[in-house]
CSV table of C-alpha atoms in Angstrom, one decimal:
chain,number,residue,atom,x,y,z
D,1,UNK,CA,12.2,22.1,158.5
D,2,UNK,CA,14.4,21.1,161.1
D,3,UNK,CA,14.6,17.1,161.3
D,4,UNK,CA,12.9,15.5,164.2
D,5,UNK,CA,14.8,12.2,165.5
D,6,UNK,CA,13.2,10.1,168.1
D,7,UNK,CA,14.8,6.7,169.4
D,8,UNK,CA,12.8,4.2,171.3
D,9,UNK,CA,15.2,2.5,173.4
D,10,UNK,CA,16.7,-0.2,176.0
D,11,UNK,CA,19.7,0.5,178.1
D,12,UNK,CA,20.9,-2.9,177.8
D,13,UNK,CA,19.6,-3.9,173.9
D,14,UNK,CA,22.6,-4.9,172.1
D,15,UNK,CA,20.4,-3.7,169.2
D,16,UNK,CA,19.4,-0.2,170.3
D,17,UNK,CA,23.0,0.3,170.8
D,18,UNK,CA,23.7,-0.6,167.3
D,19,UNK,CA,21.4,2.3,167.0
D,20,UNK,CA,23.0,5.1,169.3
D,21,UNK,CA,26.1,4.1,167.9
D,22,UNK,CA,25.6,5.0,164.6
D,23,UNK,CA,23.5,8.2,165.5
D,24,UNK,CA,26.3,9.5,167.1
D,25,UNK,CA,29.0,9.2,164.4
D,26,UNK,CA,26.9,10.8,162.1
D,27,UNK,CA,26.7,13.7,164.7
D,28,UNK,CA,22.4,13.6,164.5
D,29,UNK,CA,21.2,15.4,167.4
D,30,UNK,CA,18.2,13.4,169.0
D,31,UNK,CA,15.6,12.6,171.5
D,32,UNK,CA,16.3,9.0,173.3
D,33,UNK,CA,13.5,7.3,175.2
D,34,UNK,CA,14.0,4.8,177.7
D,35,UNK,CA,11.8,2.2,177.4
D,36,UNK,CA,10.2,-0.3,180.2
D,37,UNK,CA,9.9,-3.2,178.2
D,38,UNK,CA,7.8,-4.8,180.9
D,39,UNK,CA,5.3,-2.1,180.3
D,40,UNK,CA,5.7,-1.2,176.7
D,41,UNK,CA,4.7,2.5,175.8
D,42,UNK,CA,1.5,3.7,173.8
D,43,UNK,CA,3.9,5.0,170.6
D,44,UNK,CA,6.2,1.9,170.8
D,45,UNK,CA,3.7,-0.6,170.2
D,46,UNK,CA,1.8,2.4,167.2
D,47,UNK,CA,5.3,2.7,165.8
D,48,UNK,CA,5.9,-1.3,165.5
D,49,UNK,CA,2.8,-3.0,166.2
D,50,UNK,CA,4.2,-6.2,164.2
D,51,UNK,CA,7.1,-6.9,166.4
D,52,UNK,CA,6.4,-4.4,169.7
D,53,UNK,CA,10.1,-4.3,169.9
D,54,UNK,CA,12.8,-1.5,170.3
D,55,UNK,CA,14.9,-0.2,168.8
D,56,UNK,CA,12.6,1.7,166.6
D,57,UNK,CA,13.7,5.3,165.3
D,58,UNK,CA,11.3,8.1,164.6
D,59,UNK,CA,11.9,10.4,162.4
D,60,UNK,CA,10.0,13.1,161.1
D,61,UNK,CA,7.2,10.7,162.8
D,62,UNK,CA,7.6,8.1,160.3
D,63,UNK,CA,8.9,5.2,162.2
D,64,UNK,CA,11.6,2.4,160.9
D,65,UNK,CA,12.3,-0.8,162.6
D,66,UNK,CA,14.7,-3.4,163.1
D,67,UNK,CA,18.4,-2.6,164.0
D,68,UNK,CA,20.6,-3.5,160.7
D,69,UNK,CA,17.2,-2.0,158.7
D,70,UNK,CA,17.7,1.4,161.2
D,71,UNK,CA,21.3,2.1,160.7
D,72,UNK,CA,21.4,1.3,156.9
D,73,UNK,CA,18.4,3.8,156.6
D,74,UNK,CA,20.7,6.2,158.8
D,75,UNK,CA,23.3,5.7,156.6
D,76,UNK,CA,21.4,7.0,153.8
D,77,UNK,CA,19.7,9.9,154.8
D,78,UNK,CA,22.4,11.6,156.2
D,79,UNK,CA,25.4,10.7,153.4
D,80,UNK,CA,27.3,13.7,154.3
D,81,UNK,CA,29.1,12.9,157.4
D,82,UNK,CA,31.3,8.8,158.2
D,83,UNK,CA,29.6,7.1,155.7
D,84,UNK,CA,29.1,3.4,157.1
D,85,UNK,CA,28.4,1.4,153.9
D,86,UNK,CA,30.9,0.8,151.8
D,87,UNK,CA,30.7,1.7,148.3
D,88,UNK,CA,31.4,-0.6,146.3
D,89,UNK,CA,28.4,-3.1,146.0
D,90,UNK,CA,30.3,-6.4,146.6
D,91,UNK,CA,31.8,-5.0,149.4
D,92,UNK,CA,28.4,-3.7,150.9
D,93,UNK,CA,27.1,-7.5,150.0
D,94,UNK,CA,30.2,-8.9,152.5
D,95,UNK,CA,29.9,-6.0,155.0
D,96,UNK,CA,26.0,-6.7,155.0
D,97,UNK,CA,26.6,-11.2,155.0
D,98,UNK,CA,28.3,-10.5,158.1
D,99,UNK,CA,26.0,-8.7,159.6
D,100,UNK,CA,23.4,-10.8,159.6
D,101,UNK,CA,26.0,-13.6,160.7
D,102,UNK,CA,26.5,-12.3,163.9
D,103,UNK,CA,22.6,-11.9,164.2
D,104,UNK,CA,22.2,-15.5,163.6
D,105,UNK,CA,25.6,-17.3,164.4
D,106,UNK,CA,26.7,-15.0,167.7
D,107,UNK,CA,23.7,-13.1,168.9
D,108,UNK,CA,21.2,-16.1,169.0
D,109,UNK,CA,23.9,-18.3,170.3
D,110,UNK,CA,24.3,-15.8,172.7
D,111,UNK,CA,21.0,-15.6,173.8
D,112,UNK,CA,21.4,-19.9,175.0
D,113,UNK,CA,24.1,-19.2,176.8
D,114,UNK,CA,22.5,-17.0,179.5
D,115,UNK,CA,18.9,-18.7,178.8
D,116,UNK,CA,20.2,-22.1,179.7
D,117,UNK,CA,22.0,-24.5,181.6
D,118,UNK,CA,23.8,-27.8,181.0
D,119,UNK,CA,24.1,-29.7,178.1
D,120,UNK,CA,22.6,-27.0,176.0
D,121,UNK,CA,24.5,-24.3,177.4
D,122,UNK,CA,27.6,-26.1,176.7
D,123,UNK,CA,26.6,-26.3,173.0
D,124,UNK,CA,25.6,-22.9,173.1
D,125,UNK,CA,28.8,-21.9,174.3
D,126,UNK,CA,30.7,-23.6,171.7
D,127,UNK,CA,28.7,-22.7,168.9
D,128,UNK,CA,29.3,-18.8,170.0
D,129,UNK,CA,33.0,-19.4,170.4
D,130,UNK,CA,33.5,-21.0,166.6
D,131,UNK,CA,31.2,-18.2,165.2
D,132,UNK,CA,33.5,-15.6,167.1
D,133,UNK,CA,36.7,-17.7,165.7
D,134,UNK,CA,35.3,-16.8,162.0
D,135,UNK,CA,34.5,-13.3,162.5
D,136,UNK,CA,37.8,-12.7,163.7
D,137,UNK,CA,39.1,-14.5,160.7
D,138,UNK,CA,37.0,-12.2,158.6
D,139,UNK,CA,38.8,-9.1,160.4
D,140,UNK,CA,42.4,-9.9,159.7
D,141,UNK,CA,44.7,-7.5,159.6
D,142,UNK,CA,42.4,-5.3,159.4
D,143,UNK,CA,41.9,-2.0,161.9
D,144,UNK,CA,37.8,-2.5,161.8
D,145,UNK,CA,35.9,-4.5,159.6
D,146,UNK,CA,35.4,-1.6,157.5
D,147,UNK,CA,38.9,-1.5,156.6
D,148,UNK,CA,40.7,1.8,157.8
D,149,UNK,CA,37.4,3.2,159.0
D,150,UNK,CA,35.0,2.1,161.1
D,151,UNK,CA,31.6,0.6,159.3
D,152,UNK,CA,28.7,-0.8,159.2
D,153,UNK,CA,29.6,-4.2,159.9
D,154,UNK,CA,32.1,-2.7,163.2
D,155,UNK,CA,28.3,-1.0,163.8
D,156,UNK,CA,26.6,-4.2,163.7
D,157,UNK,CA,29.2,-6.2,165.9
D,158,UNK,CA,30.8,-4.0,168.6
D,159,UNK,CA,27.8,-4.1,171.0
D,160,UNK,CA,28.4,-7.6,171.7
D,161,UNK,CA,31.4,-6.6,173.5
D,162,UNK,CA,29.0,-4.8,176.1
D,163,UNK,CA,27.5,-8.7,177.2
D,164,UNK,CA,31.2,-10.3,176.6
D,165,UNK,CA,31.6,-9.8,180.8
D,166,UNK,CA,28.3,-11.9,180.9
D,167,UNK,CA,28.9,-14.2,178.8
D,168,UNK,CA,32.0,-15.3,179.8
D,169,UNK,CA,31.1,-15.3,183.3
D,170,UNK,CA,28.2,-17.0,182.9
D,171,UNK,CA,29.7,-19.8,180.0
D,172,UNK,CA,33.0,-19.9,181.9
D,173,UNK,CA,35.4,-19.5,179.1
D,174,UNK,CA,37.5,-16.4,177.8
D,175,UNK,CA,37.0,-15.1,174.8
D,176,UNK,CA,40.2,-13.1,175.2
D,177,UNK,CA,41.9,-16.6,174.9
D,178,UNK,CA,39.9,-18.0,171.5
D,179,UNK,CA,40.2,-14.8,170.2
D,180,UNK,CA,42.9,-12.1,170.9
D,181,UNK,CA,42.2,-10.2,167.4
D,182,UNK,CA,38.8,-9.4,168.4
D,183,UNK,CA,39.4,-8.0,171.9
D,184,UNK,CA,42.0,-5.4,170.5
D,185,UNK,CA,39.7,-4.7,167.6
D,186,UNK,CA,36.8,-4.0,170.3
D,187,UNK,CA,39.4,-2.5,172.4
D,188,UNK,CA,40.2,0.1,169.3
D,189,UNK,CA,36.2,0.5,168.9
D,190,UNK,CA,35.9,1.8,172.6
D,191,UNK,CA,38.5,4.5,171.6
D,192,UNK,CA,35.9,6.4,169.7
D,193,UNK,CA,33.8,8.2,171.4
D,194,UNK,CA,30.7,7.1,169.7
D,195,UNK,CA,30.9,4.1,170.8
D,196,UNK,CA,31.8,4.0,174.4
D,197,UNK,CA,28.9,6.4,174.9
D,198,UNK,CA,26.7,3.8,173.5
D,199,UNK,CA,27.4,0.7,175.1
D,200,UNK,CA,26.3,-0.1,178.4
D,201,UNK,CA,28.9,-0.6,181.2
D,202,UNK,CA,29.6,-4.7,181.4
D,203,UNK,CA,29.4,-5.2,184.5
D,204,UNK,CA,26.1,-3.6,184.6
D,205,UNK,CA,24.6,-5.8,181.8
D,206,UNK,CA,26.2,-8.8,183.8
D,207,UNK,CA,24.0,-8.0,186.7
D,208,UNK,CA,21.4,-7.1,184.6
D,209,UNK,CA,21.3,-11.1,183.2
D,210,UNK,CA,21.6,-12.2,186.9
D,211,UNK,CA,18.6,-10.6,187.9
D,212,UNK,CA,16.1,-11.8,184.7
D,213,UNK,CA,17.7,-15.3,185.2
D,214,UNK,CA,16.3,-15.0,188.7
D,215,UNK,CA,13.0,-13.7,187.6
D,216,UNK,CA,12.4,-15.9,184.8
D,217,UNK,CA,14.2,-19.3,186.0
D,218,UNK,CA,17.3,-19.7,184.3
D,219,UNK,CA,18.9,-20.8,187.0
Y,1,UNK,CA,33.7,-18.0,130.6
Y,2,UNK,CA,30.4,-17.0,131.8
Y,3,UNK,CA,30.8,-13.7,134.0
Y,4,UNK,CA,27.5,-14.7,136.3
Y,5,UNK,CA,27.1,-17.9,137.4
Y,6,UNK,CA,24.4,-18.8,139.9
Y,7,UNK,CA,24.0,-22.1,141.9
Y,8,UNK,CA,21.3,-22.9,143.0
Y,9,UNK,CA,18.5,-25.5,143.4
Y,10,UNK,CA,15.2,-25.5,140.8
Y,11,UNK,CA,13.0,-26.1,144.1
Y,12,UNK,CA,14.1,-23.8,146.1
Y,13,UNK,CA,12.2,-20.1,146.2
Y,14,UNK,CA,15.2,-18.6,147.4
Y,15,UNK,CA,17.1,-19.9,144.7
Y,16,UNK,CA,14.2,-18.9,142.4
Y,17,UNK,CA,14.0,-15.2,144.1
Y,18,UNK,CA,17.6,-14.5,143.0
Y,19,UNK,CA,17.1,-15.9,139.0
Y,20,UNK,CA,13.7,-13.5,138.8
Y,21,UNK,CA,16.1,-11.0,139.9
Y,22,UNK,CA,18.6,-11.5,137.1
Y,23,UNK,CA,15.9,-11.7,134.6
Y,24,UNK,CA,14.2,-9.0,135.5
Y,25,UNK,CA,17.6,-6.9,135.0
Y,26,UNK,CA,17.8,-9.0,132.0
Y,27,UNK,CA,21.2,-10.2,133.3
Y,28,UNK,CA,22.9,-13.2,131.4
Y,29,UNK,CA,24.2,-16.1,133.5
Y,30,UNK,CA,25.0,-19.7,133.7
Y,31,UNK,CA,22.6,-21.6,135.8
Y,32,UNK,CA,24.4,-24.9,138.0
Y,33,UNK,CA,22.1,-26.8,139.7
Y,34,UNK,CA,22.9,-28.2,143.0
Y,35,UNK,CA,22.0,-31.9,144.7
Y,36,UNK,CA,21.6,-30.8,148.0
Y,37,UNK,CA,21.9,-33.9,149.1
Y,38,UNK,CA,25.7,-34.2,147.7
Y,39,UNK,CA,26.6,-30.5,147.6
Y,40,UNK,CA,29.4,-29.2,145.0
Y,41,UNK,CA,33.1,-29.1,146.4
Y,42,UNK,CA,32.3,-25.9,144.2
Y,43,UNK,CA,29.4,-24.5,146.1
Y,44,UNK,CA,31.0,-25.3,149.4
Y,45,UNK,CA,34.2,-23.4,148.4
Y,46,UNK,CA,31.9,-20.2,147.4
Y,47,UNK,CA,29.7,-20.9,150.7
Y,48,UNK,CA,32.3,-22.1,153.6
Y,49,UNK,CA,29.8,-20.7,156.4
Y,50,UNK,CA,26.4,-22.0,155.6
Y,51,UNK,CA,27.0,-23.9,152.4
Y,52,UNK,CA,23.8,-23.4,151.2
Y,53,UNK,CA,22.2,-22.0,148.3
Y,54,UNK,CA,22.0,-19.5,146.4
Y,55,UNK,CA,25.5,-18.4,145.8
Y,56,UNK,CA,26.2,-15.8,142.6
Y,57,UNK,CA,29.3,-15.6,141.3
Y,58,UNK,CA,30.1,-12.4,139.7
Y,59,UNK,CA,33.9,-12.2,138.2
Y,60,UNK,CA,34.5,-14.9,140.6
Y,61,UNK,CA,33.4,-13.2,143.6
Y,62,UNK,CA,31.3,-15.3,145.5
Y,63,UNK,CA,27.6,-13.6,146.8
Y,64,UNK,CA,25.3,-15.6,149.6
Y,65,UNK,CA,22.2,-15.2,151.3
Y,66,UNK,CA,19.0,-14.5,148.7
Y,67,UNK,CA,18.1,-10.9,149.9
Y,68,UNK,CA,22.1,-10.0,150.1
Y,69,UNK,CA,22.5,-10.8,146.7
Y,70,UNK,CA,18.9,-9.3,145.3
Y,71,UNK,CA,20.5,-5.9,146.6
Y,72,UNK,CA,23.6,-6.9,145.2
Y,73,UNK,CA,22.1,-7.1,141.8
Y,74,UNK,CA,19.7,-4.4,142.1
Y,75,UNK,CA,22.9,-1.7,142.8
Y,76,UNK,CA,25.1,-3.5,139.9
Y,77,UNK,CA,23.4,-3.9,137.2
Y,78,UNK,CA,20.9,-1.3,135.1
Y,79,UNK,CA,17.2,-1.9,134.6
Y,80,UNK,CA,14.3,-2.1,136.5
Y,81,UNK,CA,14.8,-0.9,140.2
Y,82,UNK,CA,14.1,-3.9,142.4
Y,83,UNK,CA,14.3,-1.8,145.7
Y,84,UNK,CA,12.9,2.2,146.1
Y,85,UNK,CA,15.1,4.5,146.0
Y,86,UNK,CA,13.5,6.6,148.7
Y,87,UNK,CA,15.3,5.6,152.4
Y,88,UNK,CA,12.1,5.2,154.3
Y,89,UNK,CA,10.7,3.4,151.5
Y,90,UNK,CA,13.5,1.0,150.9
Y,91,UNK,CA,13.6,0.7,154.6
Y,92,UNK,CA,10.2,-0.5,155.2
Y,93,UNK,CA,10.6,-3.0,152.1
Y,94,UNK,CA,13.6,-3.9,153.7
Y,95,UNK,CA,11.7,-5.0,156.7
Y,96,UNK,CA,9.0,-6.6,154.9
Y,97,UNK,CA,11.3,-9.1,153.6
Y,98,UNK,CA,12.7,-9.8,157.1
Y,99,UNK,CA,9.0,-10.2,158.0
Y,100,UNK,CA,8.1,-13.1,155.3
Y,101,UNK,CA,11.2,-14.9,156.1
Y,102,UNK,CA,12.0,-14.9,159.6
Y,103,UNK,CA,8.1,-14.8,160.9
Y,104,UNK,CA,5.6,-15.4,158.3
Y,105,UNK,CA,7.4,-17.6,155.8
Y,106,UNK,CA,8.5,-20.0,159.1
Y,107,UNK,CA,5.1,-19.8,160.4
Y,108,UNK,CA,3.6,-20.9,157.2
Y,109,UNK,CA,5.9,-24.0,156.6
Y,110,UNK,CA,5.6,-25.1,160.5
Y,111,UNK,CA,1.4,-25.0,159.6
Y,112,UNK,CA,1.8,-27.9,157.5
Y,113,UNK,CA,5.2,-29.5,158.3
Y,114,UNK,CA,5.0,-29.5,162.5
Y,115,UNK,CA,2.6,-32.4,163.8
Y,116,UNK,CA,-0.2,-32.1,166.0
Y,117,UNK,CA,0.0,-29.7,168.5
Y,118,UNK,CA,3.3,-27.3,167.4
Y,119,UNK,CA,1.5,-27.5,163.6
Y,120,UNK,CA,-1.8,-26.3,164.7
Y,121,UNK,CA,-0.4,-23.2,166.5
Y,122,UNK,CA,1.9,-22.4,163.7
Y,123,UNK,CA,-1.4,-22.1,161.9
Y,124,UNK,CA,-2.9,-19.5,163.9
Y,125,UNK,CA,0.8,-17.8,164.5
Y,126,UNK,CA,0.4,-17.9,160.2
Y,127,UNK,CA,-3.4,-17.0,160.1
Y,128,UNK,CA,-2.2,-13.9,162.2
Y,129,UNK,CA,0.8,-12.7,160.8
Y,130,UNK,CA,-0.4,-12.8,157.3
Y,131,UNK,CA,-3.0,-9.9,158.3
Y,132,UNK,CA,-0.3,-7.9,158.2
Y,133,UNK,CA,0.3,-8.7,154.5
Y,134,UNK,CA,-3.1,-8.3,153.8
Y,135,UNK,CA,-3.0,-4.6,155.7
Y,136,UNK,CA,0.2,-3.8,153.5
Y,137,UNK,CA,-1.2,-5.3,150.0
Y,138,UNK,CA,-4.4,-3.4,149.8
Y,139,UNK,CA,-5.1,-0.7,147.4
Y,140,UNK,CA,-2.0,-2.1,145.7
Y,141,UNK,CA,-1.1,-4.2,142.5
Y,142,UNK,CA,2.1,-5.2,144.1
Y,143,UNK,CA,4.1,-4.9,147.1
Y,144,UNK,CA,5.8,-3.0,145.0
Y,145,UNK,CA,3.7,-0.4,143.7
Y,146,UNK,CA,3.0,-1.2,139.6
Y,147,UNK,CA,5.9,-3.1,139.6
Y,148,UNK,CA,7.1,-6.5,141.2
Y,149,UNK,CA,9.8,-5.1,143.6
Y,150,UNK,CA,11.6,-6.4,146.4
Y,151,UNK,CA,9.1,-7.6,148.8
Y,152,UNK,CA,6.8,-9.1,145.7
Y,153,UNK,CA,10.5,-11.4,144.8
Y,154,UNK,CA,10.3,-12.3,148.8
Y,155,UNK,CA,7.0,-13.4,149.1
Y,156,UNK,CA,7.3,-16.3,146.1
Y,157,UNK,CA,7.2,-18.8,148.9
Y,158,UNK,CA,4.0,-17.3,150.2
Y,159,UNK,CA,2.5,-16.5,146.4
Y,160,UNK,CA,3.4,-20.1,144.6
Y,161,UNK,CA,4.8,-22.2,147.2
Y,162,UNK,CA,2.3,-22.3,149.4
Y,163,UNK,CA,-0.7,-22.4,147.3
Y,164,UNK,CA,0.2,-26.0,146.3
Y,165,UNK,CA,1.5,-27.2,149.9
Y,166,UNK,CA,-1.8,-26.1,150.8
Y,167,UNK,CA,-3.8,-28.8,148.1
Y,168,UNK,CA,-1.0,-31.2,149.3
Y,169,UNK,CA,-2.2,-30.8,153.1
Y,170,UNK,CA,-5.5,-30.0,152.7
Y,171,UNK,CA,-4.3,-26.7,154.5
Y,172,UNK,CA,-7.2,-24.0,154.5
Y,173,UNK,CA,-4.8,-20.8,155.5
Y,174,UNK,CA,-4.3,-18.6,152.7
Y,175,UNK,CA,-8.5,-18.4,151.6
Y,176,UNK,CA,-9.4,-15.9,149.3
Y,177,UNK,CA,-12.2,-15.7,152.3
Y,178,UNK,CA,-10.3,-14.3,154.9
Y,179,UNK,CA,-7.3,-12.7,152.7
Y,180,UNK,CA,-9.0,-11.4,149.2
Y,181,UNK,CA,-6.4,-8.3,149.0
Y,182,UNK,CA,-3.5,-10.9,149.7
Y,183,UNK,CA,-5.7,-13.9,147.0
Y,184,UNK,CA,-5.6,-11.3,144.5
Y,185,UNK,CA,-1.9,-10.2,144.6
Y,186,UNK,CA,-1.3,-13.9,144.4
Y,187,UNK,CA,-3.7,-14.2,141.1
Y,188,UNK,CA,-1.7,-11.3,140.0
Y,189,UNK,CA,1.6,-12.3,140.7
Y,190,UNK,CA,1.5,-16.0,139.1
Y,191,UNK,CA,0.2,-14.9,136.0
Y,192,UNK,CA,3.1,-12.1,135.6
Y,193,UNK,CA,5.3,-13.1,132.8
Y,194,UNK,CA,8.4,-12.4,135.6
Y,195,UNK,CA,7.1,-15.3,137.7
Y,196,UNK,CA,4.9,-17.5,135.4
Y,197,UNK,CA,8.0,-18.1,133.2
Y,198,UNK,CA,10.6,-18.3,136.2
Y,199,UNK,CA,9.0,-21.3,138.4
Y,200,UNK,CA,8.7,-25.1,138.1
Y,201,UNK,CA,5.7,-26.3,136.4
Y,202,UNK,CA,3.0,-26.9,139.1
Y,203,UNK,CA,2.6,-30.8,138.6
Y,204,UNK,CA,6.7,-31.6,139.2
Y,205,UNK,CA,6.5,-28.9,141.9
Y,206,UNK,CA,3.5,-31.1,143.6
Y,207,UNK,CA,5.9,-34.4,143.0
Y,208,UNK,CA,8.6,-32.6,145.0
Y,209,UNK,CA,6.3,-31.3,147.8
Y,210,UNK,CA,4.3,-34.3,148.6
Y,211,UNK,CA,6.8,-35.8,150.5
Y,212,UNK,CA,7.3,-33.2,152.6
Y,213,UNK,CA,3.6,-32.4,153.8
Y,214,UNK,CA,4.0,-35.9,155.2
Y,215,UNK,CA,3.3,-34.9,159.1
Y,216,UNK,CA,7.1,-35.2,161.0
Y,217,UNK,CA,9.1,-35.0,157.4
Y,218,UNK,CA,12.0,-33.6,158.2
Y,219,UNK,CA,14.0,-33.3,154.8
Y,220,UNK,CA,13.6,-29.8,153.2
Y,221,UNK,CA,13.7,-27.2,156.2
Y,222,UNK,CA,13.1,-23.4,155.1
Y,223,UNK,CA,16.9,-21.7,155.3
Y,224,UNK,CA,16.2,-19.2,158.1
C-alpha cells in the first residue's frame, strides 16, 4: 500500500517548516495543506484536538503532532534515505538538548521580541542574542550541527533564519554582528535545496509580523 | 570510579523520573544529592545552560533535561523498554510527556501555588486538560500498556506529587469522582514496586511541600 502523507500547515510557522524541511530530504512525496489559522479546519482540530495547532502530519490517517515529535517520527519510518538522528545515543541526547533549547531559549524569546515593546522587548532581545551566542558556540567548527551532514538539530534550528529579517528589524540589532558563525552556517543550510524550498521568504515573514502587530496591538 | 553517576535532588520528580529509570534497567549508579539552594561547582560544570537537575553522568559525559536522558537510558542500556518501539507509538508517548509537562503538569502546580484569581483558573485550565488523561488512560493498566513506560515515569508528578499537595491545599482536582480511570491508574501506580520503593516517604514529602502550598510561595517552581 502506497503510503499516504498529509501535512497540515502554515506558510510562515517556523515549526511547519521544520516539517517540510525534513520531508523533503527524505525525498517523501506528499500532500501540503495551507491552513487559515484564523478559521481552523474540521481535520486540524480531529487530528489535534488537545493543542488545535499545526504542524500536524497525517499519515496513513494516523495523525502525529508537535514539530521535534514529527520529524523524529520522520526520521524513523523512513531510515533509508539522510538519516537525521545521529546514532550514537549520547550524541542523539546533545543533538535532541539543543533542540529543545532553541524552543525554549530562542524561539520563546523570539516570540517577546515582536509581541512587545520597551523594557521587555529590550530584555527579550538580549535574552535571544546570548541564547544565539551559545548555539553558535555549540556549532564550532563544525559545517552543521550534525557534524559533516546536516541533522536533526540543523532541522530544528534553521527556520529561525526565515524571522531573522524580523527580528532584527524589529529589535534593532544584527545578528550578523553577535554571531558571524551562525549566518554562514545558515547561509550553507540555504544551499540545499530542501531547505530553501521550505522556508518562507524574510521579507515576507517581516511583513507578515507588521500586519498581526497591527491587528492585535503590538505596536 | 562509579561509571553512572546521577545528581539530583530527593524532592524533585524529575530527579525521581530519571532514578525509576535506571532501576527499572536495573542500572548501577552513584546517587549525589544536590542543595539547590548552593548548587555543586560540579553540577554547574555538567549543566552550564540551565544548571539544574537531573544531570547523568555516563563515562563522564554529561546528560540534562529528565525526558532527554530517560531516552538516553532507554537506547543504552538492556532491559525493560521504557519507550515503544513502534514510531507512531513512541511518537504519541513522546507527546504525552510534552503534554504533562509543558500544559498539565504547569497547570496543576499554578492550581495550588498562584493566588486568588490566576490560581483559580489554573484549576479549571487543570480540571480540563486532565480529561485528556483520563480519555488516554482508560481501558488501560498503564500509560504504558502492562508495563510502566514512558509516559507512566512522566506523570509521577501528577500520580504522587499531587495527591499530597492536594491534602496540603485542600485542593479538590484530581477526585476519583470526576477522574476514576485516571484515580485508579494512580492506585495502581503508587503501589508498583518501581514507584513505591523509588519515592520519599509521604510524611517527609508533606514536611517539604507544606511550605510551598503557602498562597504567593515562590521557592520551588516546576522546571519547565
Amino acid at each position: 500500500m502506497a503510503d499516504e502523507v498529509i501535512l497540515l500547515g502554515y506558510y510562515y510557522s517556523m515549526f511547519d517548516m521544520r516539517v517540510r524541511v525534513a520531508l523533503a530530504e527524505k525525498g517523501i512525496d506528499y500532500e501540503y495543506r495551507e491552513e487559515d489559522l484564523a478559521n481552523k479546519s474540521q481535520i486540524l482540530l480531529e487530528m489535534n484536538p488537545i493543542h488545535k495547532k499545526v504542524p500536524v502530519l497525517i499519515h496513513n490517517k494516523k495523525p502525529i503532532c508537535e514539530s521535534l515529535i514529527i520529524v523524529q517520527y520522520i526520521d524513523q519510518v523512513w531510515k533509508g534515505k539522510s538519516p537525521l538522528l545521529p546514532s550514537d545515543p549520547y550524541q542523539r541526547a546533545q543533538a535532541r538538548f539543543w533542540a529543545e533549547f532553541v524552543e525554549k531559549k530562542i524561539y520563546d524569546p523570539g516570540r517577546k521580541i515582536w509581541t512587545t515593546k520597551g523594557d521587555e522587548l529590550e530584555k527579550a532581545s538580549k535574552e535571544f542574542i546570548e541564547s544565539l551566542k551559545l548555539l553558535e558556540r555549540e556549532l564550532g567548527e563544525e559545517p552543521y550541527f550534525g557534524g559533516e551532514i546536516f541533522g536533526f538539530l540543523d532541522v530544528a534550528s534553521i527556520t529561525l533564519y526565515s524571522w531573522f529579517y524580523a527580528f532584527e528589524t524589529v529589535g534593532k540589532f544584527s545578528i550578523a554582528e553577535h554571531c558571524p558563525k551562525l549566518i554562514e552556517w545558515a547561509k550553507r543550510c540555504m544551499e540545499k535545496e530542501s531547505v530553501s524550498k521550505s522556508l518562507a521568504d524574510p521579507e515576507k515573514v517581516y511583513d507578515y509580523i507588521l500586519a498581526l502587530k497591527k491587528k492585535f496591538g503590538f505596536e | 570510579m562509579a561509571e553512572v553517576k546521577l545528581f539530583g535532588c530527593g524532592y524533585s520528580p524529575f530527579s525521581r523520573r530519571v532514578e525509576m529509570a535506571l532501576k527499572l534497567k536495573g542500572v548501577e549508579y552513584e546517587y549525589i544529592e544536590e542543595d539547590l539552594s548552593n548548587k555543586s561547582p560540579l553540577l554547574l560544570k555538567y549543566n552550564p545552560i540551565h544548571k539544574k537537575v537531573p544531570v547523568l553522568l555516563h563515562n563522564d559525559k554529561p546528560i540534562a533535561e529528565s525526558s532527554i536522558i530517560i531516552e538516553y537510558i532507554d537506547e543504552t542500556w538492556e532491559g525493560p523498554s521504557i519507550l515503544p518501539k513502534d514510531p507512531y507509538e513512541r511518537a504519541m508517548a513522546r507527546f504525552w510527556v510534552k503534554f504533562i509537562d509543558e500544559k498539565c503538569g504547569v497547570a496543576m502546580w499554578k492550581a495550588f501555588a498562584s493566588p486568588g484569581e490566576e490560581g483559580e483558573k489554573a484549576k479549571e485550565e487543570a480540571a480540563q486538560l486532565l480529561k485528556f488523561l483520563e480519555e488516554e488512560i482508560k481501558g488501560k493498566k498503564f500509560f504504558g500498556g502492562e508495563n510502566i513506560g514512558l509516559v507512566d515515569i512522566a506523570a509521577n508528578f501528577i500520580g504522587y506529587w499531587f495527591g499530597i499537595i492536594q491534602q496540603i491545599a485542600g485542593l479538590e482536582l484530581l477526585t476519583k469522582e470526576k477522574y476514576p480511570n485516571l484515580c485508579k491508574w494512580v492506585d495502581g501506580y503508587i503501589n508498583h514496586s518501581l514507584v513505591k520503593d523509588n519515592l520519599p516517604p509521604k510524611d517527609k514529602m508533606t514536611e517539604v511541600l507544606k511550605p510551598l502550598a503557602q498562597p504567593g510561595y515562590s521557592g520551588y517552581k516546576p522546571k519547565v
